[in-house]
CSV table of C-alpha atoms and ligand atoms in Angstrom, one decimal:
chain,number,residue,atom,x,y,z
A,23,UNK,CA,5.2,4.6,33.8
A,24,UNK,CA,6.5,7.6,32.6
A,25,UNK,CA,8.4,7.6,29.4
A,26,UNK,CA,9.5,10.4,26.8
A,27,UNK,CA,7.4,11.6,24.2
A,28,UNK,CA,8.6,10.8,20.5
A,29,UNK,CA,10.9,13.5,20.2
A,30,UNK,CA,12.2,12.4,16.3
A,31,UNK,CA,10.0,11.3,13.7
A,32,UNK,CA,10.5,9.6,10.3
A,33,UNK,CA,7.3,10.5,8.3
A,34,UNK,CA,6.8,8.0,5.0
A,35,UNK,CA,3.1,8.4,3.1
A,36,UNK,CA,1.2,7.7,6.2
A,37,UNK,CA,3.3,6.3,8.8
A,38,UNK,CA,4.7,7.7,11.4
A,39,UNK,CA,8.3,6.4,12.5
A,40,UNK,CA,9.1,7.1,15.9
A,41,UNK,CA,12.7,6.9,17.1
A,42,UNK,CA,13.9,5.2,20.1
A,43,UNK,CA,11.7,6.3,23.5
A,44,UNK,CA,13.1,6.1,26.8
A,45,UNK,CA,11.5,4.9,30.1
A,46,UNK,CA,12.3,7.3,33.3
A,47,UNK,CA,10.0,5.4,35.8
A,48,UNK,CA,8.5,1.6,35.5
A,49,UNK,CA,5.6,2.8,38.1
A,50,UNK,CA,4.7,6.5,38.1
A,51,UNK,CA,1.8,6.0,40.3
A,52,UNK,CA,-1.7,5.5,40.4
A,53,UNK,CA,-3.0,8.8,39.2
A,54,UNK,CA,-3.5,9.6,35.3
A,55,UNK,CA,-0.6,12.9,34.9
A,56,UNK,CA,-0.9,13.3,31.6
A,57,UNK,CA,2.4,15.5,30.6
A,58,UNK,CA,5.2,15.7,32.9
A,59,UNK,CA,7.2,18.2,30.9
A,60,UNK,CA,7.2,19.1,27.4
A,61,UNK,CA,9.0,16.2,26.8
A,62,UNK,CA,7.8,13.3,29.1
A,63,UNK,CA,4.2,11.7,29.2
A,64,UNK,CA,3.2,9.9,32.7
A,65,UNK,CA,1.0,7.2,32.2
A,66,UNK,CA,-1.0,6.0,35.4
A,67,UNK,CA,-1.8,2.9,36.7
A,68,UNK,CA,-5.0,3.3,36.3
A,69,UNK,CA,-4.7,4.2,32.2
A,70,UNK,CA,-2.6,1.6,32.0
A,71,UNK,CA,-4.7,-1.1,33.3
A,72,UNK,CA,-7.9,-0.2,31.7
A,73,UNK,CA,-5.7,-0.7,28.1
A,74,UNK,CA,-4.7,-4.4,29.7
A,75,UNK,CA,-8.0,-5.3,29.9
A,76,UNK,CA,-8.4,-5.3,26.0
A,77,UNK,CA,-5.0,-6.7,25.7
A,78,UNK,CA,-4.2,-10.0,24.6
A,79,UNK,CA,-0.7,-11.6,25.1
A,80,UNK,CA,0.3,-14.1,22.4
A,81,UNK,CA,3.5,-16.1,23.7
A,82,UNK,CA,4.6,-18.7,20.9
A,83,UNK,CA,6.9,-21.4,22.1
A,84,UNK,CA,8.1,-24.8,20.6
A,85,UNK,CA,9.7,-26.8,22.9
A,86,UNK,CA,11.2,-24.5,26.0
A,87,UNK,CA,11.9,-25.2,29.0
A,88,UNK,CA,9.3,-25.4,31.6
A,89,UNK,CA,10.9,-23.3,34.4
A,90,UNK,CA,11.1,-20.3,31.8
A,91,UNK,CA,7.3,-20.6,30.8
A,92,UNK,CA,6.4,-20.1,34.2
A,93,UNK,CA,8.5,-17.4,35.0
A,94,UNK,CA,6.9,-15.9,31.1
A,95,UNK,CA,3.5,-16.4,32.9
A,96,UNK,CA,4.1,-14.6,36.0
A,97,UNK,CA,5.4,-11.9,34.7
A,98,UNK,CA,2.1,-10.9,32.8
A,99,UNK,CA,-0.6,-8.5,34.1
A,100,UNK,CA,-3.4,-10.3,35.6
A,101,UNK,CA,-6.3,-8.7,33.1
A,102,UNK,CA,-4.7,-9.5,30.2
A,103,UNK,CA,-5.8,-12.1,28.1
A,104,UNK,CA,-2.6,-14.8,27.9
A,105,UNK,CA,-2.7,-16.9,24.8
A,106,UNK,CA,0.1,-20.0,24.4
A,107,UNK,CA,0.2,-21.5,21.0
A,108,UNK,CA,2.7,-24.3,21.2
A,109,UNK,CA,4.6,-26.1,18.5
A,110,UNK,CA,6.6,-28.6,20.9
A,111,UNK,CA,7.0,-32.1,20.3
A,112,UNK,CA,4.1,-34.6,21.4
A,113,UNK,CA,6.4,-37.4,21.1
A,114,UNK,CA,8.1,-39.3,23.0
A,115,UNK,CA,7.5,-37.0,25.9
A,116,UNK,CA,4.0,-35.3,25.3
A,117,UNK,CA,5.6,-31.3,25.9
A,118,UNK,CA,2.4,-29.7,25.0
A,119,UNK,CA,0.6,-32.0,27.8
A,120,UNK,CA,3.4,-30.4,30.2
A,121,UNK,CA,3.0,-26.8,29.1
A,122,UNK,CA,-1.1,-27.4,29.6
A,123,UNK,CA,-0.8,-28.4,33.0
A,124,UNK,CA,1.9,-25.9,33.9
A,125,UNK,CA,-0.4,-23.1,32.7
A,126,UNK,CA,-3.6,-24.7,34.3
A,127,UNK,CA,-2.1,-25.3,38.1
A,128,UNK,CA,-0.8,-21.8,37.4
A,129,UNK,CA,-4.2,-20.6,36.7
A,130,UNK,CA,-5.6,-22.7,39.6
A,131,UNK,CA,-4.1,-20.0,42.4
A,132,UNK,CA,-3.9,-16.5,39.8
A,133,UNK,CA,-7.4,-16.6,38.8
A,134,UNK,CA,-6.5,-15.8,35.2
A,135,UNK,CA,-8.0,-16.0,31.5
A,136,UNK,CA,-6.0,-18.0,29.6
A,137,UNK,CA,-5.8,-20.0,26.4
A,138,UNK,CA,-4.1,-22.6,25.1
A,139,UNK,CA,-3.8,-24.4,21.9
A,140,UNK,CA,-1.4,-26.8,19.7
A,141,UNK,CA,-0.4,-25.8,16.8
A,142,UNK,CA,-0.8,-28.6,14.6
A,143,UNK,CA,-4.2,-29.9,16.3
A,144,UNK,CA,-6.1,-31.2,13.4
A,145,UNK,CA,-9.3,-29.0,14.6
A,146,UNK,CA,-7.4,-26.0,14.1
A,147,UNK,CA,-6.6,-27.0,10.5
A,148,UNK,CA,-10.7,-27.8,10.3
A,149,UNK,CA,-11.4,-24.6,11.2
A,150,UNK,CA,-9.2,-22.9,9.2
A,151,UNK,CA,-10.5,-24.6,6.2
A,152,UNK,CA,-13.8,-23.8,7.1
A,153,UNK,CA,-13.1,-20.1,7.1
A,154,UNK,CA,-11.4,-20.1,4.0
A,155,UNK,CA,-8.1,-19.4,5.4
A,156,UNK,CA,-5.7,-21.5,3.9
A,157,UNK,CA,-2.4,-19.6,3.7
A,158,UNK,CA,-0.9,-21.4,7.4
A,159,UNK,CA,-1.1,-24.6,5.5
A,160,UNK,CA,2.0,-26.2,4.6
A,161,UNK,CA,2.1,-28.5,1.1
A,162,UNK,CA,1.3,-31.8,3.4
A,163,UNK,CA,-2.0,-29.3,3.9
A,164,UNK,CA,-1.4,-29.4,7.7
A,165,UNK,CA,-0.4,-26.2,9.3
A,166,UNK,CA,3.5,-25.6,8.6
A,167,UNK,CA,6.1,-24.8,11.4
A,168,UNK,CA,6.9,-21.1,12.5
A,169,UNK,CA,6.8,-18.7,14.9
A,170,UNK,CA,5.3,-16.5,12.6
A,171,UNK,CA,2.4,-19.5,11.9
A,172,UNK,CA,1.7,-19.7,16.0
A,173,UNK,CA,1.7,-16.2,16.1
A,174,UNK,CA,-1.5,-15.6,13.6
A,175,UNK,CA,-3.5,-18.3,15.4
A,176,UNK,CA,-2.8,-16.8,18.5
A,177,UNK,CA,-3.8,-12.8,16.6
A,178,UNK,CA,-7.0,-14.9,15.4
A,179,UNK,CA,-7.9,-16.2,19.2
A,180,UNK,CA,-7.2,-12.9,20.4
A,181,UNK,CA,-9.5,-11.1,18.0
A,182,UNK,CA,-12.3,-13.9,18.6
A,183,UNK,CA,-11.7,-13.4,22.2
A,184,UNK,CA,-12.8,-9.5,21.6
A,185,UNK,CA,-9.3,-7.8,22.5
A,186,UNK,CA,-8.4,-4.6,20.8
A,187,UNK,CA,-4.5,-5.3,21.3
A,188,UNK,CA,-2.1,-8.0,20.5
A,189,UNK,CA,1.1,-8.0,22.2
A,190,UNK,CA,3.9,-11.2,21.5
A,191,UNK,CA,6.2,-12.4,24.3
A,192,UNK,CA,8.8,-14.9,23.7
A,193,UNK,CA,8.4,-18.0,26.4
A,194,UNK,CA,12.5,-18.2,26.6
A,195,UNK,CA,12.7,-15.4,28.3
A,196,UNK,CA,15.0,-15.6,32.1
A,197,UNK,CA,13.3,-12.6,33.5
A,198,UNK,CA,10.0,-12.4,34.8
A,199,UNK,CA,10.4,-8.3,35.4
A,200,UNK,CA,11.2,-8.3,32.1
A,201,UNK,CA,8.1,-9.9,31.2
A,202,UNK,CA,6.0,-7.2,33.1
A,203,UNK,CA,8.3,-4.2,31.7
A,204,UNK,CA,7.4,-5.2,28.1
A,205,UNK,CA,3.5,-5.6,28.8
A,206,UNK,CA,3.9,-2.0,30.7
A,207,UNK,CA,5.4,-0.7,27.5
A,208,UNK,CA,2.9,-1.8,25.1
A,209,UNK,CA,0.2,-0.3,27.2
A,210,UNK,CA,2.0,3.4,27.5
A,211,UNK,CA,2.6,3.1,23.6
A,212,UNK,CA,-0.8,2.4,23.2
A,213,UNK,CA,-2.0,5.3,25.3
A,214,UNK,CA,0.7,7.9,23.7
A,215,UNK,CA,-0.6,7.3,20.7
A,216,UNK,CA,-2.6,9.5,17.9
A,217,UNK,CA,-4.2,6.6,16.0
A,218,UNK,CA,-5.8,3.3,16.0
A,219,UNK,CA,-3.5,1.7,13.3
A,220,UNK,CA,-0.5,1.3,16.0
A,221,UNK,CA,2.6,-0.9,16.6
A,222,UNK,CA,4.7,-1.1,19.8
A,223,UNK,CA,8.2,-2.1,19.4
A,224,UNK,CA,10.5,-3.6,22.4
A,225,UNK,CA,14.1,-2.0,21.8
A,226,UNK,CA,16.4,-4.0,24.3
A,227,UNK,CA,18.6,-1.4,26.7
A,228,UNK,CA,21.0,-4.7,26.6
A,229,UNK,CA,21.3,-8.3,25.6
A,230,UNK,CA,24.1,-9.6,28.0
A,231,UNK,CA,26.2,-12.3,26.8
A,232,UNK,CA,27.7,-14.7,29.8
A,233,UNK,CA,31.0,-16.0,29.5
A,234,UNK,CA,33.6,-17.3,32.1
A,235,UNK,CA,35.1,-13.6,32.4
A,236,UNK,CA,32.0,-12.4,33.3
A,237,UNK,CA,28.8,-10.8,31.3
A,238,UNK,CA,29.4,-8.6,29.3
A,239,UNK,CA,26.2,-5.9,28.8
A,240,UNK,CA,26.0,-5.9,25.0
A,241,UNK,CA,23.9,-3.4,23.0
A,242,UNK,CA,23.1,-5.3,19.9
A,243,UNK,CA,22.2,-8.6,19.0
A,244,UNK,CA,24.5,-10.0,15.9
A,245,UNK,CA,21.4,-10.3,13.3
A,246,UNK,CA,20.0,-7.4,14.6
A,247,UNK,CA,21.9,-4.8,14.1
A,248,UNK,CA,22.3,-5.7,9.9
A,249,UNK,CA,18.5,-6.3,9.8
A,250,UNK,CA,18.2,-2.5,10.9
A,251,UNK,CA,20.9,-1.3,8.6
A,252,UNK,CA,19.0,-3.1,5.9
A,253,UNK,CA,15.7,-1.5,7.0
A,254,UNK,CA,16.8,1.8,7.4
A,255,UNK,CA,18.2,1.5,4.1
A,256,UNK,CA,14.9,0.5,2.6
A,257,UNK,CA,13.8,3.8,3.5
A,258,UNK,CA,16.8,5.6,2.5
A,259,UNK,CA,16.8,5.1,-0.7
A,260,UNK,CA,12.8,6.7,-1.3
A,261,UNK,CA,13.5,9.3,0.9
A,262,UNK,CA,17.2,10.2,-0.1
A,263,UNK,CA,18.3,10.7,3.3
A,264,UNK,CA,20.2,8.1,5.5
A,265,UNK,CA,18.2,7.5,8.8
A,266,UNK,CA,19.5,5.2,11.4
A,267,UNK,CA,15.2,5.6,12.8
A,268,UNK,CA,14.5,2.1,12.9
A,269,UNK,CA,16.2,-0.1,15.9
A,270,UNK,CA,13.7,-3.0,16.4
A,271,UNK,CA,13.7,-4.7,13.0
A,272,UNK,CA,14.3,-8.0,14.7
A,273,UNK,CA,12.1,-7.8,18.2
A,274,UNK,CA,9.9,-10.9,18.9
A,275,UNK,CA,8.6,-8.5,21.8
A,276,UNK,CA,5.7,-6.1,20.0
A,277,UNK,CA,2.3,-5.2,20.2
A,278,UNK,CA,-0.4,-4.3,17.6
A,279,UNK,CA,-3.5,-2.9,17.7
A,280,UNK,CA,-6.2,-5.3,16.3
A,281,UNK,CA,-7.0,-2.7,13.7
A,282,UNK,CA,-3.8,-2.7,12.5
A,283,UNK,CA,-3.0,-6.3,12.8
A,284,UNK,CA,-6.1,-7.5,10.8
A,285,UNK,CA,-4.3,-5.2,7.4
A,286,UNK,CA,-1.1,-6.7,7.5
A,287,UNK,CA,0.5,-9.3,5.2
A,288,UNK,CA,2.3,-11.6,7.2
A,289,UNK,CA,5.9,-13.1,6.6
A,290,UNK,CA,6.4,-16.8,8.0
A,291,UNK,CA,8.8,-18.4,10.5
A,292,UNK,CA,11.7,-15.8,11.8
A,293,UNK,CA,11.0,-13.4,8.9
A,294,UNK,CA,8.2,-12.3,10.5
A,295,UNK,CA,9.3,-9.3,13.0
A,296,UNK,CA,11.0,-7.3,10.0
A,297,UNK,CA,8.8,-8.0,7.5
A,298,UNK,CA,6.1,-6.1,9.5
A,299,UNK,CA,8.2,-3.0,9.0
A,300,UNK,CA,8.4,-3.7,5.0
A,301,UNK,CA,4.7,-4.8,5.2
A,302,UNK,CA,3.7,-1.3,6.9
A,303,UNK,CA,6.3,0.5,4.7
A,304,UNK,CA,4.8,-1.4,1.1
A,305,UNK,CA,0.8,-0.9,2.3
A,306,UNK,CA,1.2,2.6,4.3
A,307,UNK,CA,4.2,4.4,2.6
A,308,UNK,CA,2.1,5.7,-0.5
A,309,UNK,CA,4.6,4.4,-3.2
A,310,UNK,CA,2.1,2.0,-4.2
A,311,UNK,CA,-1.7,1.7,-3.9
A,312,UNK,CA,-3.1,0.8,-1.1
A,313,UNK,CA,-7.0,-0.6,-0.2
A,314,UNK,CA,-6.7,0.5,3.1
A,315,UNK,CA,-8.0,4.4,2.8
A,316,UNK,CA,-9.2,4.9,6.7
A,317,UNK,CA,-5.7,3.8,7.9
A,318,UNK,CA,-3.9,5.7,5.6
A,319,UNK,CA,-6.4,9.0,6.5
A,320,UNK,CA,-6.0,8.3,10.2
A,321,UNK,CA,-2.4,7.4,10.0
A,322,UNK,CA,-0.5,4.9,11.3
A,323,UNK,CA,2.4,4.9,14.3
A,324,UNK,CA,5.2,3.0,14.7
A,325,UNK,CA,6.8,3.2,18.6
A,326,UNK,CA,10.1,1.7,19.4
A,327,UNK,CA,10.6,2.2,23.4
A,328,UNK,CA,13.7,1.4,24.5
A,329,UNK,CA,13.5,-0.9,28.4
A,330,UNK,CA,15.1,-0.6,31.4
A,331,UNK,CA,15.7,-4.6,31.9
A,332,UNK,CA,18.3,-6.5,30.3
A,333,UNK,CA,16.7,-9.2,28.2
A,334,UNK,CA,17.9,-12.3,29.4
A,335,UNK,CA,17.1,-15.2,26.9
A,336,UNK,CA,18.2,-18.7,25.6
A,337,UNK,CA,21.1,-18.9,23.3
A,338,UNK,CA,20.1,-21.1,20.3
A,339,UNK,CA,23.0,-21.4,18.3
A,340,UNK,CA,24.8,-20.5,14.8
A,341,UNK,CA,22.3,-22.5,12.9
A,342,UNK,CA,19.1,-20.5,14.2
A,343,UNK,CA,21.3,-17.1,13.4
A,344,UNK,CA,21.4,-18.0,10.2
A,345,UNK,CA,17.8,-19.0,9.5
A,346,UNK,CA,17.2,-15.5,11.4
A,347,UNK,CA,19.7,-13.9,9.3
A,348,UNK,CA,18.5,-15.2,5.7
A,349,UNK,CA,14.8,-14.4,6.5
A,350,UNK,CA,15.5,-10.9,7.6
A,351,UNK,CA,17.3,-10.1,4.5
A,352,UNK,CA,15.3,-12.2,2.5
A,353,UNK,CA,11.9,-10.3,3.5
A,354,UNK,CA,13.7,-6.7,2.4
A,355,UNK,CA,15.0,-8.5,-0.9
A,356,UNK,CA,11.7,-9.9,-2.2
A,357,UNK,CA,10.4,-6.6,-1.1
A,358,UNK,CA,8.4,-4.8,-3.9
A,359,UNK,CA,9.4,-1.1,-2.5
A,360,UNK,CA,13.2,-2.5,-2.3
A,361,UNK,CA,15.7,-0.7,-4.7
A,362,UNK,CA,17.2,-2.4,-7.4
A,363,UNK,CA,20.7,-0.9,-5.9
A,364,UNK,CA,19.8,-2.4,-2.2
A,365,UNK,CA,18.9,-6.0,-4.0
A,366,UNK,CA,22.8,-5.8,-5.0
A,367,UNK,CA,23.8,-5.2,-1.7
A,368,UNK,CA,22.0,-7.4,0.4
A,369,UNK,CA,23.5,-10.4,-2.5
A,370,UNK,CA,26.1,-9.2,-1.7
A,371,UNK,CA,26.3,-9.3,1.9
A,372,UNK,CA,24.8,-13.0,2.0
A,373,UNK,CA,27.4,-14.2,-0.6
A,374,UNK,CA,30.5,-13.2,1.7
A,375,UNK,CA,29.2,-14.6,4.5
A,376,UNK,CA,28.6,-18.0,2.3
A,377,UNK,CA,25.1,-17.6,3.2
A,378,UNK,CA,24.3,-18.1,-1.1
A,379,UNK,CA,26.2,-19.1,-4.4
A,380,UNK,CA,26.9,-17.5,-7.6
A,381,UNK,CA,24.0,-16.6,-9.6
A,382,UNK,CA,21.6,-17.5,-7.0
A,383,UNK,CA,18.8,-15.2,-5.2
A,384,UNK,CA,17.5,-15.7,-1.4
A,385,UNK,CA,14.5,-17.6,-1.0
A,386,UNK,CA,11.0,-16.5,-1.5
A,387,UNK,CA,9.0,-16.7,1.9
A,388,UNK,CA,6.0,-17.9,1.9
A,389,UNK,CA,3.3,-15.2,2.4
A,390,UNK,CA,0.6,-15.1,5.2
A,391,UNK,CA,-2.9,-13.2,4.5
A,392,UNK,CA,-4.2,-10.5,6.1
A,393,UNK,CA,-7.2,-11.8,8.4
A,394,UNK,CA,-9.5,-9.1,8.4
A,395,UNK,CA,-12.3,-10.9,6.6
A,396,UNK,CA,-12.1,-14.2,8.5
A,397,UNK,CA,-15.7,-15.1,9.6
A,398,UNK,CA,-14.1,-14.9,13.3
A,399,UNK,CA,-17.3,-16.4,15.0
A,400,UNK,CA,-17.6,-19.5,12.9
A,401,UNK,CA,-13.7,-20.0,13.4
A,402,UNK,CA,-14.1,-19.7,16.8
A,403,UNK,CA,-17.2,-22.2,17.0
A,404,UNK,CA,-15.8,-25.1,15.4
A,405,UNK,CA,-12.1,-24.6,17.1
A,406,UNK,CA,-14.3,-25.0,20.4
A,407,UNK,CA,-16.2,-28.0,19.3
A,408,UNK,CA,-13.0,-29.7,17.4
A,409,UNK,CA,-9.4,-28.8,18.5
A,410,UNK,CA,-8.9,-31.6,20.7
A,411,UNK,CA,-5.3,-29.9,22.4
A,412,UNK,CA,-7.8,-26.2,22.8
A,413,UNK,CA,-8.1,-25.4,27.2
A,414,UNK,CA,-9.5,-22.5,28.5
A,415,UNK,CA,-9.5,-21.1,31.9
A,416,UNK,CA,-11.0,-18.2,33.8
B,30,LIG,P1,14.9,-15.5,19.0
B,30,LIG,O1,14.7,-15.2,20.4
B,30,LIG,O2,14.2,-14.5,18.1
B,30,LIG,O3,16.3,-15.8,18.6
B,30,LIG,O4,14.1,-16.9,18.7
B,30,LIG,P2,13.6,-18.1,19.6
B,30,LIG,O5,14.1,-19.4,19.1
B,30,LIG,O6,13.8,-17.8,21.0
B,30,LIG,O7,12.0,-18.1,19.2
B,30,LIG,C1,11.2,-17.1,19.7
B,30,LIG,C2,9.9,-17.7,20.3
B,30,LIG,O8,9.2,-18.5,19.3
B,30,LIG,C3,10.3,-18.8,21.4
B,30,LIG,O9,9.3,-18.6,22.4
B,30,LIG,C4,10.1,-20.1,20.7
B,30,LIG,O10,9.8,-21.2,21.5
B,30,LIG,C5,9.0,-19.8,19.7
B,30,LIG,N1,8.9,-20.6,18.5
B,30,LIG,C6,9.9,-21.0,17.7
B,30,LIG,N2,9.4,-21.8,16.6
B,30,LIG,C7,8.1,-21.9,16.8
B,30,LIG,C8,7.0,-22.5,16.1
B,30,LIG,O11,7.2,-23.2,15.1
B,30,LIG,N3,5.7,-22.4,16.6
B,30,LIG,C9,5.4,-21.7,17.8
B,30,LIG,N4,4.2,-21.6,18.2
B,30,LIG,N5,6.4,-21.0,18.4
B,30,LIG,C10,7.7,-21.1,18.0
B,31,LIG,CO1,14.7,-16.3,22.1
């Protein structure tokens, strides 16, 4: 791949923001270049390859359709490690059952390592408990609904399963290349950068919307582009100069490095992508203490690489925009770094769109833990000997 190197920077305490990188060429070869230009990085197949192999790919799903999982699952490199947590329906049709045996006849001709695991499977609770990790559990004291939920069981599998990355694909996705593209990103990001606190962000080149005129190649998705005003304005007002740096404050398609992943706080269900960005900018930013002194000496990147495929994916509907849309501005609100100034504004915003009443604040999420002192081997033990929905293949 070769791709630009960050050629604008946002600097806050001890991250490093990078502005939207480009990709000139999804296969550059076999041999490592190294710099193309003063501005371009090629990244061979070879470098790339060898950062797939400690790569795990988490792709949460509730309830898709079949046809698009297996289009998800060809679409990832072979050495990675895949990793489906599932929250769809066991009842009246047994969905998970499906996905399982989609996934294992797939694995039956590829050859691949892969994982998969329900959600709610009363093992995975056990094991949890027995770790001390309680903060996936829901009042009922089973493990709540959320993308965000799936996604820290399948971080916790990934880090049990030894992999120094983490990278999230969505299982709606129409577009197999796509699928590859985004895995190809995260590796190159991985490789370009300076640290071992980093996060890979997927910027969308365009998010067509079909009609009966035609499709039309759209830029920006309708939440996403106020989520990134509302994020860049987070910044803004420390800093006291308006940036338009961040463009992927809603992007289900990331990767983390392990070391980084481990530190963060966690924001549940669709509030999850931007609150990564306020999580980083609250523990990394140096406006209040942090515990974390090695990342913040060895610093910590933030990548947003901009593809070359459309992304192609199911249209939910209004009610899912909103629950996006609430949760994205919700996270900033209830955010300790957010400016008494930006709190009005964001009220504002949600009460003219109806979204909230007089006198009344957006919801508090629910918090999620960092999982760096999880006694991963223990966890890992009894999810093998009690999660009843857990398969593995190799
Ligand atoms: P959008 O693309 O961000 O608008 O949101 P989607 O509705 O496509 O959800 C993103 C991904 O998360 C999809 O693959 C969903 O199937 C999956 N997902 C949604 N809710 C849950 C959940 O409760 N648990 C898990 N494990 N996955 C979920
Ligand atoms: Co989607």
């Amino acid at each position: 791949m070769q791709l630009d190197l960050p050629r604008y920077t946002e600097r806050f305490g001890a991250i490093s923001l990078h502005g939207v990188q480009r990709v000139y060429e999804l296969d550059s070869g076999f041999n490592n270049g190294g710099l193309t230009s003063e501005f371009i990085r090629r990244i061979g197949n070879e470098e790339i390859s060898e950062i797939e192999r400690k790569m795990a790919i988490v792709i949460p799903i509730k309830g898709e359709r079949l046809k698009l999982l297996e289009g998800v699952l060809s679409g990832i490199p072979h050495d990675c490690l895949t990793i489906i947590i599932s929250n769809s329906p066991r009842q009246p049709v047994d969905r998970y059952k499906l996905e399982k045996e989609a996934l294992e006849q797939f694995n039956r001709f590829v050859g691949r390592n892969a994982l998969i695991l329900h959600q709610k499977d009363p093992g995975l609770s056990d094991a949890l408990r027995q770790v001390n990790y309680n903060s996936l559990f829901g009042p009922d004291d089973t493990i709540r609904n959320g993308k965000a939920e799936g996604m820290i069981i399948g971080m916790l599998l990934a880090k049990a399963g030894g992999k120094e990355h983490v990278g999230f694909i969505d299982a709606d996705n129409y577009v197999p290349g796509a699928v590859n593209e985004y895995v190809k990103i995260f590796a190159s990001g991985i490789a370009m950068s300076n640290t071992p606190y980093t996060m890979v962000r997927i910027s969308w080149i365009y998010k067509p919307k079909v009609s009966e005129s035609g499709v039309y190649f759209s830029k920006w998705g309708r939440v996403s582009e106020i989520t990134n005003q509302y994020l860049n304005s987070l910044i803004s007002y420390y800093t006291g100069f308006e940036t338009e740096i961040m463009r992927t404050g809603n992007s289900g398609e990331h990767c983390i490095s392990l070391k980084l992943a481990e530190l963060l706080t966690y924001s549940s269900g669709f509030s999850v992508e931007p609150y990564e960005i306020v999580n980083v900018l609250e523990e990394f930013g140096g406006i209040v203490p942090t515990e974390y002194q090695e990342a913040m000496d060895k610093g910590v990147e933030v990548m947003q690489v901009e593809t070359r495929n459309p992304h192609f994916h199911e249209e939910k509907g209004d009610e899912h925009l909103k629950e996006m849309f609430s949760g994205s501005l919700g996270s900033i609100y209830h955010s300790k770094i957010c400016h008494p100034k930006l709190r009005e504004k964001i009220i504002e915003d949600l009460r003219s769109r109806d979204m909230l009443v007089e006198g009344q604040e957006p919801d508090i999420l629910q918090k999620i833990s960092p999982f760096k002192d999880i006694d991963i081997h223990q966890f890992a033990k009894i999810l093998y000997e009690r999660a009843t929905s857990f398969a593995h293949s190799i």
